Structure formats: structure tokens, C-alpha cells
Coordinates of C-alpha atoms and ligand atoms in Angstrom, one line a residue:
X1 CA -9.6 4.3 127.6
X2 CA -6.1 5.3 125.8
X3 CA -5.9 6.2 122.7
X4 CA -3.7 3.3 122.3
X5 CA -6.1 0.7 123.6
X6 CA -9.0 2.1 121.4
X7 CA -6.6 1.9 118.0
X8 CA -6.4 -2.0 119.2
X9 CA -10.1 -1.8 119.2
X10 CA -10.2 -0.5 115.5
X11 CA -8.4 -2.7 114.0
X12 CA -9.8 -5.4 115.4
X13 CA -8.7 -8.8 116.0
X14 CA -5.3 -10.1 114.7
X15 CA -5.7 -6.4 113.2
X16 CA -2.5 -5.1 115.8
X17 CA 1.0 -6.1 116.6
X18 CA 2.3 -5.2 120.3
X19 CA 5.6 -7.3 121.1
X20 CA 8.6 -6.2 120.4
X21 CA 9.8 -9.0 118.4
X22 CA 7.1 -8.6 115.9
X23 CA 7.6 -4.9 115.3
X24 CA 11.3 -4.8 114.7
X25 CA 11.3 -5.7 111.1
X26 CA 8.8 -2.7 110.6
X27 CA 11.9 -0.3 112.3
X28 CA 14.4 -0.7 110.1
X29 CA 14.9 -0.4 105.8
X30 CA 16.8 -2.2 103.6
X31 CA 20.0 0.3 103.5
X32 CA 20.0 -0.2 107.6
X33 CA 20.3 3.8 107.1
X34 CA 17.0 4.7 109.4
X35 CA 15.9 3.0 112.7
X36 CA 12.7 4.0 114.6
X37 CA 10.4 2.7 117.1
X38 CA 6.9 2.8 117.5
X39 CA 4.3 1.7 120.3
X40 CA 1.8 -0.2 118.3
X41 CA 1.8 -1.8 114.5
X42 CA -1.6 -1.7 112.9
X43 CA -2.8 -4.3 110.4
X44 CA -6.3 -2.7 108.9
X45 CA -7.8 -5.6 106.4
X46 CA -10.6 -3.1 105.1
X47 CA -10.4 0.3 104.0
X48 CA -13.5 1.0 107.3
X49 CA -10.8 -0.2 109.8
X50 CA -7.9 2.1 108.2
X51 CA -11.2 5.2 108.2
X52 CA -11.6 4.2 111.9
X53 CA -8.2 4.3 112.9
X54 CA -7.1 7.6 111.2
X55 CA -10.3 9.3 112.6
X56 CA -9.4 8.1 116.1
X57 CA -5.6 9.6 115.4
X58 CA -6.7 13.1 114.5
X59 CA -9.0 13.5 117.2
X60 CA -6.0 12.3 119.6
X61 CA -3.8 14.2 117.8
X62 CA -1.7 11.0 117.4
X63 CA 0.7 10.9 114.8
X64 CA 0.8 7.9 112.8
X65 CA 3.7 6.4 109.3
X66 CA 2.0 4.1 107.0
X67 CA 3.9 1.1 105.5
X68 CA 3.6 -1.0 102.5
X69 CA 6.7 -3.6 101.5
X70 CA 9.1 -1.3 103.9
X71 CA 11.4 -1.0 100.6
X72 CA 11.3 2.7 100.1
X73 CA 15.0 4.0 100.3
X74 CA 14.5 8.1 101.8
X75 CA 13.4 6.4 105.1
X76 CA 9.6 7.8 104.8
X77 CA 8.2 4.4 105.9
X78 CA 10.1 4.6 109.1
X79 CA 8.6 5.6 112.4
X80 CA 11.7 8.1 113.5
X81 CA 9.6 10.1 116.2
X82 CA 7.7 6.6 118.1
X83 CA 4.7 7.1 115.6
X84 CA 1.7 4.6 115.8
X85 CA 2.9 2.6 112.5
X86 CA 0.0 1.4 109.7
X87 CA 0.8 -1.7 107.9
X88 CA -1.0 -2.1 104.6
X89 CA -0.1 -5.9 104.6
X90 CA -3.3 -6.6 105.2
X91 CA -5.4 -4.7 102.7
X92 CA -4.1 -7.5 100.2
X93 CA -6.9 -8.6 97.7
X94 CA -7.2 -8.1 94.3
X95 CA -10.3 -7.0 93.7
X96 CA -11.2 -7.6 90.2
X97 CA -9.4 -7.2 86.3
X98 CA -11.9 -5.9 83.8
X99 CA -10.5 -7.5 80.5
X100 CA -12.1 -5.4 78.2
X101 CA -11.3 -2.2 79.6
X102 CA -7.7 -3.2 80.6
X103 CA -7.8 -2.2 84.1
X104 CA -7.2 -3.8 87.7
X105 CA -8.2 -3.1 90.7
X106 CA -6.3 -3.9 93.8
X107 CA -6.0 -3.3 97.3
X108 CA -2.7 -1.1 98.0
X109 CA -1.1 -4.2 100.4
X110 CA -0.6 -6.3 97.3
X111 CA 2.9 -6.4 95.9
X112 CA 3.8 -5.4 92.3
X113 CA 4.9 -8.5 91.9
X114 CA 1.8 -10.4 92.4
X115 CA -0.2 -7.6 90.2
X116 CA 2.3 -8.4 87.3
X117 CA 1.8 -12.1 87.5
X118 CA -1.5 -11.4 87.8
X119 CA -1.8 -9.3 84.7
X120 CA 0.4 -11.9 82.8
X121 CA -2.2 -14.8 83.9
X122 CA -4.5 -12.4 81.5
X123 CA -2.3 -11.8 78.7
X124 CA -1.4 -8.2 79.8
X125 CA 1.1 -6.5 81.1
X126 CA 1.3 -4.5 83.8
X127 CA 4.5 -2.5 82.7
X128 CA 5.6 -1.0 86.5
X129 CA 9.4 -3.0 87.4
X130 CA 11.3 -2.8 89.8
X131 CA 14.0 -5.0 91.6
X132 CA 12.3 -4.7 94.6
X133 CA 8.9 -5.8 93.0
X134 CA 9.1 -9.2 95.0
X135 CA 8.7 -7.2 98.5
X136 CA 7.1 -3.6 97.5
X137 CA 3.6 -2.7 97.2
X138 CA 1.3 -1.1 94.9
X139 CA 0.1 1.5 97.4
X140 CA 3.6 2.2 97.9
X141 CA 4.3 2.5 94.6
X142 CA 1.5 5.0 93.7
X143 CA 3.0 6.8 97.4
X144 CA 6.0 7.6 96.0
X145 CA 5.4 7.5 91.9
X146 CA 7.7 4.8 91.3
X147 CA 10.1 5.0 88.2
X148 CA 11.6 1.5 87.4
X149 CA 13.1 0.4 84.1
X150 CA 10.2 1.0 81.8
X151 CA 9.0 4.4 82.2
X152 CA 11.0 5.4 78.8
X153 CA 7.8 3.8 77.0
X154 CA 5.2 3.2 80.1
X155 CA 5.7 6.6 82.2
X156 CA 6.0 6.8 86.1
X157 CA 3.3 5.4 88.2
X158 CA 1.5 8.4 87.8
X159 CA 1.1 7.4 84.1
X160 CA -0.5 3.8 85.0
X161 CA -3.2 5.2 87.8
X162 CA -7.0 5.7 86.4
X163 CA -8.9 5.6 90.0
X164 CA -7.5 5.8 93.6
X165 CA -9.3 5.2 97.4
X166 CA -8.0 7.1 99.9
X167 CA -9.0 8.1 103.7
X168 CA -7.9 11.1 104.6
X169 CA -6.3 12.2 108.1
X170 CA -9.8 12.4 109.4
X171 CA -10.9 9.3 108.4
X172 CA -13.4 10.4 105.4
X173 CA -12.6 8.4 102.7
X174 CA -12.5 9.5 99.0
X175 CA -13.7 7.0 96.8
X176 CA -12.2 7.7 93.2
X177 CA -12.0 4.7 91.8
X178 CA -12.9 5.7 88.2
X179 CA -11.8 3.7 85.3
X180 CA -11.7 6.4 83.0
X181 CA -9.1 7.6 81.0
X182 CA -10.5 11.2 80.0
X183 CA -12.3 13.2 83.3
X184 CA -12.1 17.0 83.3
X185 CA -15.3 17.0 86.3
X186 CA -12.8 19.3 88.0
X187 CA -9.5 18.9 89.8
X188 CA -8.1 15.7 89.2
X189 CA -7.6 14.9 93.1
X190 CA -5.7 11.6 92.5
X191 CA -3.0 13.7 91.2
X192 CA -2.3 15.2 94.6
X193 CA -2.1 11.8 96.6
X194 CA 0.4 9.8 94.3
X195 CA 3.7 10.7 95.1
X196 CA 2.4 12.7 98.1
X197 CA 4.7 9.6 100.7
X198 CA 2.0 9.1 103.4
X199 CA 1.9 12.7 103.8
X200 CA -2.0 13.7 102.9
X201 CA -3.6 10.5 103.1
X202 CA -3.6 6.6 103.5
X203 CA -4.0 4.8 100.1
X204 CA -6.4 2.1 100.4
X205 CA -6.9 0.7 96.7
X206 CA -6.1 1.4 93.4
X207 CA -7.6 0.8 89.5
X208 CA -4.6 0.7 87.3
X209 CA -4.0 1.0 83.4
X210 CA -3.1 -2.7 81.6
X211 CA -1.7 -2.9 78.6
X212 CA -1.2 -6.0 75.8
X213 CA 1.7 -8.3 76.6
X214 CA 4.0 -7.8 73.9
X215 CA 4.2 -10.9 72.2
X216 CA 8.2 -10.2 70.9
X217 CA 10.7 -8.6 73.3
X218 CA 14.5 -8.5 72.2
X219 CA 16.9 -7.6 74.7
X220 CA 20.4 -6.7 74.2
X221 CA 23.4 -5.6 75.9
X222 CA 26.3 -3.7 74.2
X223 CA 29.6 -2.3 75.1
X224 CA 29.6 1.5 74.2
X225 CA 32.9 3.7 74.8
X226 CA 31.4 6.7 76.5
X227 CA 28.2 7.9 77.6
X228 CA 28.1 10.2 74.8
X229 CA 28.1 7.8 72.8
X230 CA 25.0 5.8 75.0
X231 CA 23.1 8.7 74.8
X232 CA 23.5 9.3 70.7
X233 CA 22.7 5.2 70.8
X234 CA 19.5 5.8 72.6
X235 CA 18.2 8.5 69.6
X236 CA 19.6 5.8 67.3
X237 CA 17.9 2.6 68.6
X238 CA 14.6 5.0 69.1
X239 CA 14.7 6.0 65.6
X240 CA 15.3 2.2 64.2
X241 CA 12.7 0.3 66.0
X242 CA 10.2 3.1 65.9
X243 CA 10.1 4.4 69.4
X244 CA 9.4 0.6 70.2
X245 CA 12.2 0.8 73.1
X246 CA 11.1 -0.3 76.5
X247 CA 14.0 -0.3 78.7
X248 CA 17.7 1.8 78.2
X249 CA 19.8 1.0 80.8
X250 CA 23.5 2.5 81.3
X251 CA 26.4 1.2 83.8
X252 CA 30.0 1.6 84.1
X253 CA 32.5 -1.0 84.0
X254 CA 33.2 -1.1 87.6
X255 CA 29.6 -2.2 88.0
X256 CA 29.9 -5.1 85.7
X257 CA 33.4 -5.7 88.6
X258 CA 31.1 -5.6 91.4
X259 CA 28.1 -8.0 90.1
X260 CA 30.2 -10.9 88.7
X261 CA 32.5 -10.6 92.0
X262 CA 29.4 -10.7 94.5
X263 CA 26.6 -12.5 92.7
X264 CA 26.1 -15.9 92.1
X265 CA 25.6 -17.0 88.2
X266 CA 26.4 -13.4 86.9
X267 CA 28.8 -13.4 84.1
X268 CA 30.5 -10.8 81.8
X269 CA 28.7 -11.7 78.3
X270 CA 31.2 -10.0 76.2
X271 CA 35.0 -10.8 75.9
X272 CA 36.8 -7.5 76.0
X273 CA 36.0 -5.3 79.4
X274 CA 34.6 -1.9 78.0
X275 CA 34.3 1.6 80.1
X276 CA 30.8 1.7 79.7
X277 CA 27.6 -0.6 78.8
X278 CA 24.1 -0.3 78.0
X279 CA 20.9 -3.2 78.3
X280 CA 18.4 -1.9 76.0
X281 CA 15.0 -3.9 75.3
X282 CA 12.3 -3.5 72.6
X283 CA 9.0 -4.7 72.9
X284 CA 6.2 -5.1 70.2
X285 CA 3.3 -7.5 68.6
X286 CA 4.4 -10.7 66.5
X287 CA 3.2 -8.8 63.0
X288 CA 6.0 -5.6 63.4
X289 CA 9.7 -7.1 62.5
X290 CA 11.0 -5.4 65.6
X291 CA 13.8 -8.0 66.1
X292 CA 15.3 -7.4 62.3
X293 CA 15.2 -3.5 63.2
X294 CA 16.5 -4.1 66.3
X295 CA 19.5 -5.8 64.8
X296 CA 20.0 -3.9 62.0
X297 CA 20.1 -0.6 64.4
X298 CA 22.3 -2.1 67.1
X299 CA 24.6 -3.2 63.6
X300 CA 24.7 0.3 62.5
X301 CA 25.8 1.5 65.5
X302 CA 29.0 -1.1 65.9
X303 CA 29.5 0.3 62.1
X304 CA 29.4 4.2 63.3
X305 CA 31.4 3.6 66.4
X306 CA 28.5 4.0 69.2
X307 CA 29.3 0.6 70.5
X308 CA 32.0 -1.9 70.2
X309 CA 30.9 -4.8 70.6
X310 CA 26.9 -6.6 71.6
X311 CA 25.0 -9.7 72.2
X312 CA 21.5 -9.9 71.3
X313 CA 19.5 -12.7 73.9
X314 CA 18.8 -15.8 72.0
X315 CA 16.1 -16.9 74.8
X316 CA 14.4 -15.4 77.7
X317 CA 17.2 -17.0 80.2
X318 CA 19.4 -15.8 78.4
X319 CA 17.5 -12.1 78.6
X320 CA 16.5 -12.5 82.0
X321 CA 20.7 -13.6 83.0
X322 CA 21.6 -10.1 81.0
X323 CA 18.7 -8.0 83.3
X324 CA 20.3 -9.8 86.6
X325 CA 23.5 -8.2 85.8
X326 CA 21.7 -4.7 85.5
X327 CA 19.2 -5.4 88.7
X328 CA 22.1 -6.9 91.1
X329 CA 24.2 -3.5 90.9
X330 CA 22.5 -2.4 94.2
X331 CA 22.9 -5.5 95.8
X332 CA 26.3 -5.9 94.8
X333 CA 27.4 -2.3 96.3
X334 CA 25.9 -3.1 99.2
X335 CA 28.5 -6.3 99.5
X336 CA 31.5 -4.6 98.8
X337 CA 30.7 -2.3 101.4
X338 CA 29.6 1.7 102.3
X339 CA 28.4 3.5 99.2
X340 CA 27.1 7.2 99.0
X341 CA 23.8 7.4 96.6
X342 CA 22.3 10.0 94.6
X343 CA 18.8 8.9 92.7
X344 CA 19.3 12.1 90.7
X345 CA 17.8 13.6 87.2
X346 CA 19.1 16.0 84.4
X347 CA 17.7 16.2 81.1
X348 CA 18.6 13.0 78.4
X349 CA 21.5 14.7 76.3
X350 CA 22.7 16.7 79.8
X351 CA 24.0 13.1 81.7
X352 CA 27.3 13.1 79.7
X353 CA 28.1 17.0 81.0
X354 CA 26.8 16.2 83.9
X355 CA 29.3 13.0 84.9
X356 CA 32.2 15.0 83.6
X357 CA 31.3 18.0 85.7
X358 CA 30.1 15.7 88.6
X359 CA 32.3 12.8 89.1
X360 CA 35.5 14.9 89.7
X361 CA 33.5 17.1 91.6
X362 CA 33.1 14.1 94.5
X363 CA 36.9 13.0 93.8
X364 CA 37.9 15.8 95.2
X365 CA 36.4 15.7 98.3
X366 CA 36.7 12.1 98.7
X367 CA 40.0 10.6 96.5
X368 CA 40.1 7.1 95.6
X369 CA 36.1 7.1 96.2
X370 CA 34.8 4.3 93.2
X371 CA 32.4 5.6 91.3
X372 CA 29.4 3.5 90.5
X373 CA 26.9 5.6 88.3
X374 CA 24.7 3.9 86.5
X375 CA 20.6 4.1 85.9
X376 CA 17.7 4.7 83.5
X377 CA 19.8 6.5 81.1
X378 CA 16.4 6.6 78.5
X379 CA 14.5 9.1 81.6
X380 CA 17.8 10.8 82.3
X381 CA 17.9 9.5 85.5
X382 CA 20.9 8.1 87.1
X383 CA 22.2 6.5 90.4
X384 CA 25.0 8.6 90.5
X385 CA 26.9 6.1 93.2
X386 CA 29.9 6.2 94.8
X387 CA 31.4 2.9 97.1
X388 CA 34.0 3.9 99.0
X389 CA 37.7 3.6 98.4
X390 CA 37.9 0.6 99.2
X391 CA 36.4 -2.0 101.7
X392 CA 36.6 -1.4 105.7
X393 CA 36.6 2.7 104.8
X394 CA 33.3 3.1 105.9
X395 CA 32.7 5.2 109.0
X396 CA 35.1 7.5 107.2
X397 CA 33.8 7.8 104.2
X398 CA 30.0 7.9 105.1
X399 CA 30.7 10.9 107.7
X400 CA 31.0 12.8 104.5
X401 CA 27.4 12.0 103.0
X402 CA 26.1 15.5 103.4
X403 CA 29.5 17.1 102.0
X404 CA 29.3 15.0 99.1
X405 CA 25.5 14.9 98.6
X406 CA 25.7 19.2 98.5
X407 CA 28.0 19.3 96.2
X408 CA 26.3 16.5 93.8
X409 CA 23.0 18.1 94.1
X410 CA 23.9 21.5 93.6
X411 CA 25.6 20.7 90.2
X412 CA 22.4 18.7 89.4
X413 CA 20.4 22.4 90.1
X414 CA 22.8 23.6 87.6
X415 CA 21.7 21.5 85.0
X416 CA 18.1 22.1 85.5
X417 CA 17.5 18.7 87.3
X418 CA 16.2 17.0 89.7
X419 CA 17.7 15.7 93.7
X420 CA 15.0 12.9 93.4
X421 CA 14.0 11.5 90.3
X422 CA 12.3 8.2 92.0
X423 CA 12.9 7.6 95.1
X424 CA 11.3 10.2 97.0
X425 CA 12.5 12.7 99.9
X426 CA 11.0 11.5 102.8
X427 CA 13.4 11.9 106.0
X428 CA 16.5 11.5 103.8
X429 CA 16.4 14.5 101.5
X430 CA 14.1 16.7 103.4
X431 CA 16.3 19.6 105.0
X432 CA 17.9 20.0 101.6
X433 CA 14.4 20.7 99.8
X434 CA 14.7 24.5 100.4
X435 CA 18.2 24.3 98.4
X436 CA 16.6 23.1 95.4
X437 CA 12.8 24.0 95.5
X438 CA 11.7 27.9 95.5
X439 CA 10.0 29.1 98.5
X440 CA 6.9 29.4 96.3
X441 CA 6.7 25.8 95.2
X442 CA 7.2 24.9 99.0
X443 CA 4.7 27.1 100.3
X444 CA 2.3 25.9 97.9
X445 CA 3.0 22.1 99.2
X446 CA 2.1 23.3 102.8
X447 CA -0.7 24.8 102.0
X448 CA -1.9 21.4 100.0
X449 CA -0.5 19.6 103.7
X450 CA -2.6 22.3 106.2
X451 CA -5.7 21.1 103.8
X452 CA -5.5 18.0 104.0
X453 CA -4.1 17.2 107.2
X454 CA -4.1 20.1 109.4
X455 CA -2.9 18.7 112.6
X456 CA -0.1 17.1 110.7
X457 CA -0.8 13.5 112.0
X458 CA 0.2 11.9 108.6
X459 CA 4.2 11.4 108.5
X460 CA 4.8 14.4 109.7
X461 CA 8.2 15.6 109.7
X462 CA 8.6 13.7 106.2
X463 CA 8.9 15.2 102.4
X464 CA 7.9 19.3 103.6
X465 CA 10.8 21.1 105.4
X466 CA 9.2 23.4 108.3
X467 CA 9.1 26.5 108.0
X468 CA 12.6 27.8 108.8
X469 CA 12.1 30.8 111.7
X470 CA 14.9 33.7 111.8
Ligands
LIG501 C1 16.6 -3.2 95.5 C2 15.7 -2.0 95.4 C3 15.5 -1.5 94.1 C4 14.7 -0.4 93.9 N1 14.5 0.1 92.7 C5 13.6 1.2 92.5 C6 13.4 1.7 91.2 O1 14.0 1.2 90.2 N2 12.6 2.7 91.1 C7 11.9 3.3 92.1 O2 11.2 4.2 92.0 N3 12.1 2.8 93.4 C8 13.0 1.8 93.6 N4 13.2 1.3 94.9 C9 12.5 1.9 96.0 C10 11.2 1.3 96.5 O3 11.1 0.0 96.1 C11 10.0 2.1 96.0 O4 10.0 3.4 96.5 C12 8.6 1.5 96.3 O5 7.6 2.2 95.5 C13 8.2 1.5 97.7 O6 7.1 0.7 97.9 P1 6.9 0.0 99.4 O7 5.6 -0.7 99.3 O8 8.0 -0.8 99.8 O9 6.7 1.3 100.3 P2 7.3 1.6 101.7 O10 8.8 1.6 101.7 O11 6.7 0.9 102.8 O12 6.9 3.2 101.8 C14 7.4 4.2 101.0 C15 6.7 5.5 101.2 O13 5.3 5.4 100.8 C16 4.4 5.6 101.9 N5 3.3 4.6 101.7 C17 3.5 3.3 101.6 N6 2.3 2.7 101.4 C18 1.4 3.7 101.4 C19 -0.1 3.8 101.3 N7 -0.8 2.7 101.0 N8 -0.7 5.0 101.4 C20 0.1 6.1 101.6 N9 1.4 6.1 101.8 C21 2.0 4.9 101.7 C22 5.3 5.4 103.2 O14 4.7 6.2 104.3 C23 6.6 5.9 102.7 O15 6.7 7.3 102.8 C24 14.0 0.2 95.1 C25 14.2 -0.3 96.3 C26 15.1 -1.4 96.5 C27 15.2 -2.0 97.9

């Protein structure tokens, strides 16, 4: 029997997808930048089916891309080479929320979306956001240590794990499902799998940290006149509510252009257009007067100059119409045409230098290119964008995406940062790794890859660069 028809048998039935049809929405990601093709889709409902399956790859040597919500934007969820493609779709129940310990448990198919609500339905909060929450999965998530808007006060995804499952490319499955916040039994092998992008293992289910809901959460957008001046807002806001900030969001004015002229029911909130903005939010219990503090901070600062002008949401539409703004910046590129993306990180008080060194930088290569940076100024991380000069300039200006991209990341080495501070590297950013990571560091990664998956059946070709032969 092939090794094909003996997958089928695995996954067992209405656990496999063969036609065409329904594989084609697995072959393609949201930026339409990466297109594979694969044989067979796999839908595992139990972790035993996905231990089957990977067993029967390795011992075929078959190589084989696992997929949660297919939103991942380095193109590491993509079948480029005809791999057998794994689904976690299936592997979708929650398995239990233990109230008193504030954890949840959950399958890696379910989406962060439904874990939120789910949390919420309990009075916590499960603080992970993203705007693709509605489609991506937790498994995912954890795969590539997902950033999102609230990891100034909640950490990456890394922060929120306690206990993973995982099978490895063999099949054996490490349970580690431990609900414990302190466990020094040895090294902490969890570690290794999350951000690891379907490269050392599939993750099967996860127990993840909750935390109270806030009961108050005051949100605010202001008008600021430089980044400079965000980033000295940021220590300001920080030092007025008590570290209570939860979200500290910077974009340009040209963002704030793109968002009310492509998306329905977005508005400018303030009256005069300013070069830069910020959406900041605080969150806290009922008994702290966060929202007085709040004020009298984002008051202080109109008084010293580090904004110009803010409204403070009276409601939670009215909060939730001033986040659309900040989460429709990526759709709204992506209507006005080609853009050229960085998901780049330099230290907090570097992302002023680092705009005025870079954003020239790319103007010079490309003029009349629109810049479009914007991003979780509180982490130091931004989505250093550029659209292109104007609509209908596409093919040209995307053929010089690796001109641009070397000459963004290497002023980001510069500065001591990062070439991916969320998204990942899988296929996008992989030849550039040996740029911007030492030999050591990568030797050290293959060495983790050889251990865990020694005939490299898991993604291969994904996140670590081959060794380069002279
Ligand atoms: C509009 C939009 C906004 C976004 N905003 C953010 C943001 O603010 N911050 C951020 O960090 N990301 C953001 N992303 C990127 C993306 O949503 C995240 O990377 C997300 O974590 C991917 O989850 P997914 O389930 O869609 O994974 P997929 O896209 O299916 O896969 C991503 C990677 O994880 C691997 N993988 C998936 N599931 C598993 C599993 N169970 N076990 C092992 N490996 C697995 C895949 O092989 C692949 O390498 C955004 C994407 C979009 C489209």
C-alpha cells in the first residue's frame, strides 16, 4: 500500500481531503505572496491520529507542513515543495477551564478568538489579540509566539503557556501539560516547541495562563507631533497610571489616509490631521482610579507638548471604533495596492533613530514609495511598511522587495534589533537568517532540528537556512 493510501487510513474517516477543490484554500495565504500544492490534506481529530500519521511520515521519509487558521504571514503554513499538508481544524475542543487556578486547556485547532470568548464567558481574560484572532489558531499561535497589541503588559505567547502536547516527527508524543507556574525538574522542553513554526514537532493541545478581566479599561487616541515625542508619552502614561498600560499603539498620518478612504464606518476622531498618532489603553480593577490618572496623564502631556490634541472613549463602541482604525491599517494597505513589509524590532527609545535613519534609507532606492510605519510602539516593534508610489506601480515596485528588505534589515542589525519581532521566518525570511544570526546561534538551532527531527520531515526547508557549501 502507498504511503499515501495508508495516511488516508490514519486519519480515518472524513479525517482526509483529496479533491482539488477542497485543497486550494489550504495553498495559498492571506498576502497571496506564497502558493503550493500538496497531494493529500489531513484532518486528525485526536492527538493518536496526528501520532499515527507523523510516525507513518518518518518511516516513509515523507515530508509533511502543518496548518492551523492559514494566517501566518512568512509563508511557513504553505506546502511550497508538494508536502502531505496537516490541518489542525480538527483538533478543535476545549477541553476544560479550571477556575481556580486560572488556566485553560484547549486543543491547538481552536481559534483565539473562540478561547477569548471563552475566557470572557468566565470573567477572565485571556489577554493574546490579534486582528486575525477570528481565523488563527492557538496552536498556531504558540508555533510562532504570537505578539499582538498586549504584550507591553501580558508578554508574547510564550509568556501565557504553562503546559504543551506535542508529537514529535516520530510520532511519540510528549505529554506536558502541566499547570504549573514554577517547574525547575530539568529543561523546560515547552520552551523549545513554541515559536519553533512546525519545525520540531506538531502541537496537539495547550494549558494556557488566564488572567481577571479588568473591570475598567480606558482607551484613548491622541495626536502626538513626532515619534519622539510617542515614545517620551509612553514613559509618561506608564509612570501616571502605574504601569497599568495594556496597549501603545503608534501610526503615521498616512495610515489614518488609507483606513477612512478604504474602510467602511472608520472616521478621523480628531479635527486637525496630525503627522503622527498613538491608541493607548489602560486596564485595571473598579477600586484603582485608573481613569482619573489616565486623564490627568494624557492632560499633562497636551500641557508639555507630547501631544496636541486627544479623545478619551466615552463607551466601548466608541473604544472599539478607535481600535478598528488601528486594526484596519493592514487591510487598508492591502486595498490601495502593493506594499513592501518589515515586522521588525529595535529597542523602545531606538524607533525614533531608527525611522530617521531608515525611512530615507528606502526612499532612495524607491522615490515616491509611501511610507506606512506603524506598530506596537510599547514592545519596540514596528511594521515598518512601505505602499508603493502610487496605485497600478506594483510589479515594479515589488521586484525590489529583497533590495529594500536588505537595506531595512541591515540598519535594524545596526540598532541591535530584530528582522522578525512576530511574525516568524518561515519561507519568507529564511535565506537572510545567516545575515543577521551568528553562525553559532544557527548551528545551535540545527542541532536542536537533527534531534528532534532527524530526517527533516517537519517543514523542512522553513525557519533554518541550510548549511551554505563552498
Ligand atoms: C490581519 C492579520 C493581522 C495579524 N496580526 C498579527 C499580530 O499582531 N501579531 C502576530 O504575531 N501575528 C499577526 N498575524 C500573523 C498570524 O495571525 C500569526 O502568525 C498567527 O499566530 C498564526 O496562526 P495560524 O493558526 O493562522 O497559523 P498558520 O498560519 O496556519 O501557521 C503558522 C506557522 O505555524 C505552524 N503551525 C500552525 N499550527 C501548528 C501546530 N498546531 N503545531 C505546530 N506548528 C503549527 C505552521 O506550520 C506555520 O509555520 C496577523 C495576520 C493577519 C492576517
Amino acid at each position: 500500500m502507498s504511503v499515501i493510501e495508508r495516511l488516508k487510513q490514519a486519519a480515518g474517516p472524513g479525517g482526509f481531503r483529496e479533491d482539488a477543490d477542497e485543497i486550494a484554500p489550504h495553498l495559498t495565504e492571506w498576502r497571496g505572496k506564497y502558493t503550493g500544492h500538496s497531494p493529500l490534506l489531513l484532518k486528525p481529530a485526536t492527538t493518536a491520529e496526528v501520532s499515527a500519521i507523523l510516525r507513518l511520515c518518518n518511516d516513509g521519509g515523507t515530508a509533511l507542513v502543518t496548518q492551523g487558521g492559514n494566517t501566518g504571514l512568512v509563508g511557513g503554513q504553505i506546502p511550497l515543495h508538494g508536502e502531505v499538508l496537516l490541518s489542525t481544524g480538527r483538533l478543535n475542543k476545549l477541553r476544560a477551564v479550571d477556575e481556580g487556578g486560572m488556566t485553560l486547556t484547549t486543543e491547538a485547532g481552536v481559534t483565539l478568538a473562540q478561547i477569548q470568548q471563552t475566557a470572557a464567558g468566565k470573567h477572565f481574560l485571556f489577554p493574546l489579540s490579534l486582528a486575525s484572532e477570528g481565523s488563527c489558531t492557538i496552536g498556531g499561535n504558540i508555533a510562532t509566539n504570537a505578539g499582538g497589541t498586549h504584550v507591553l503588559r501580558y508578554g508574547m505567547t510564550r509568556a501565557l503557556v504553562l503546559g504543551l502536547e506535542v508529537v514529535l516527527a516520530d510520532g511519540t508524543v510528549l505529554e506536558m501539560l502541566r499547570a504549573l507556574h514554577k517547574d525547575n525538574s530539568g529543561y523546560d522542553l515547552k520552551q523549545i516547541f513554541i515559536g519553533s513554526e512546525g519545525t520540531l514537532g506538531v502541537i496537539t493541545a495547550a494549558t494556557l495562563r488566564l488572567f481577571p478581566l479588568p473591570d475598567v479599561s480606558v482607551t484613548a487616541f491622541a495626536a502626538v507631533p513626532s515619534s519622539d515625542a510617542a515614545v517620551t508619552l509612553l514613559g509618561a502614561m506608564q509612570a501616571h497610571t502605574g504601569g497599568m498600560l495594556s496597549a501603545f499603539e503608534l501610526m503615521p498620518r498616512i495610515a489614518m489616509e488609507l483606513v477612512t478612504k478604504h474602510i467602511a464606518g472608520t472616521r478621523d476622531p480628531l479635527a486637525a490631521p496630525s503627522p503622527w498618532y498613538v491608541l493607548m489603553e489602560a486596564t485595571g480593577g473598579r477600586h484603582a482610579n485608573l481613569a482619573a490618572s489616565f486623564e490627568d496623564g494624557l492632560a499633562a502631556a497636551i500641557t508639555d507638548g507630547l501631544a496636541t490634541d486627544a479623545v478619551v472613549a466615552s463607551s466601548a463602541a466608541q473604544a472599539q471604533s478607535l481600535w478598528k482604525l488601528r486594526e484596519s491599517i493592514s487591510e487598508s494597505q492591502k486595498r490601495e495596492g502593493a506594499s513592501i513589509k518589515h515586522d521588525i524590532a529595535v529597542p523602545v527609545a531606538a524607533v525614533p533613530a531608527f525611522l530617521a535613519k531608515a525611512t530615507p534609507a528606502v526612499l532612495r532606492l524607491v522615490p515616491g514609495a509611501r511610507p506606512v510605519s506603524f506598530g506596537h510602539l510599547g514592545d519596540g516593534n514596528i511594521h515598518f511598511n512601505f505602499n508603493a508610489p502610487k496605485p497600478g506601480d506594483d510589479a515594479d515596485f515589488l521586484a525590489l522587495w529583497e533590495e529594500v528588505q536588505q537595506t531595512v534589515h541591515d540598519i535594524v542589525k545596526e540598532f541591535g534589533g530584530s528582522i522578525s519581532a512576530e511574525h516568524g521566518i518561515g519561507a519568507m525570511k529564511v535565506a537572510q537568517l545567516p545575515r543577521y544570526k551568528s553562525h553559532d546561534e544557527l548551528d545551535a538551532m540545527r542541532a536542536l532540528k537533527r534531534a528532534f527531527d532527524p530526517k527533516n520531515i517537519l517543514n523542512p526547508g522553513k525557519l533554518i537556512p541550510p548549511v551554505l557549501r563552498l
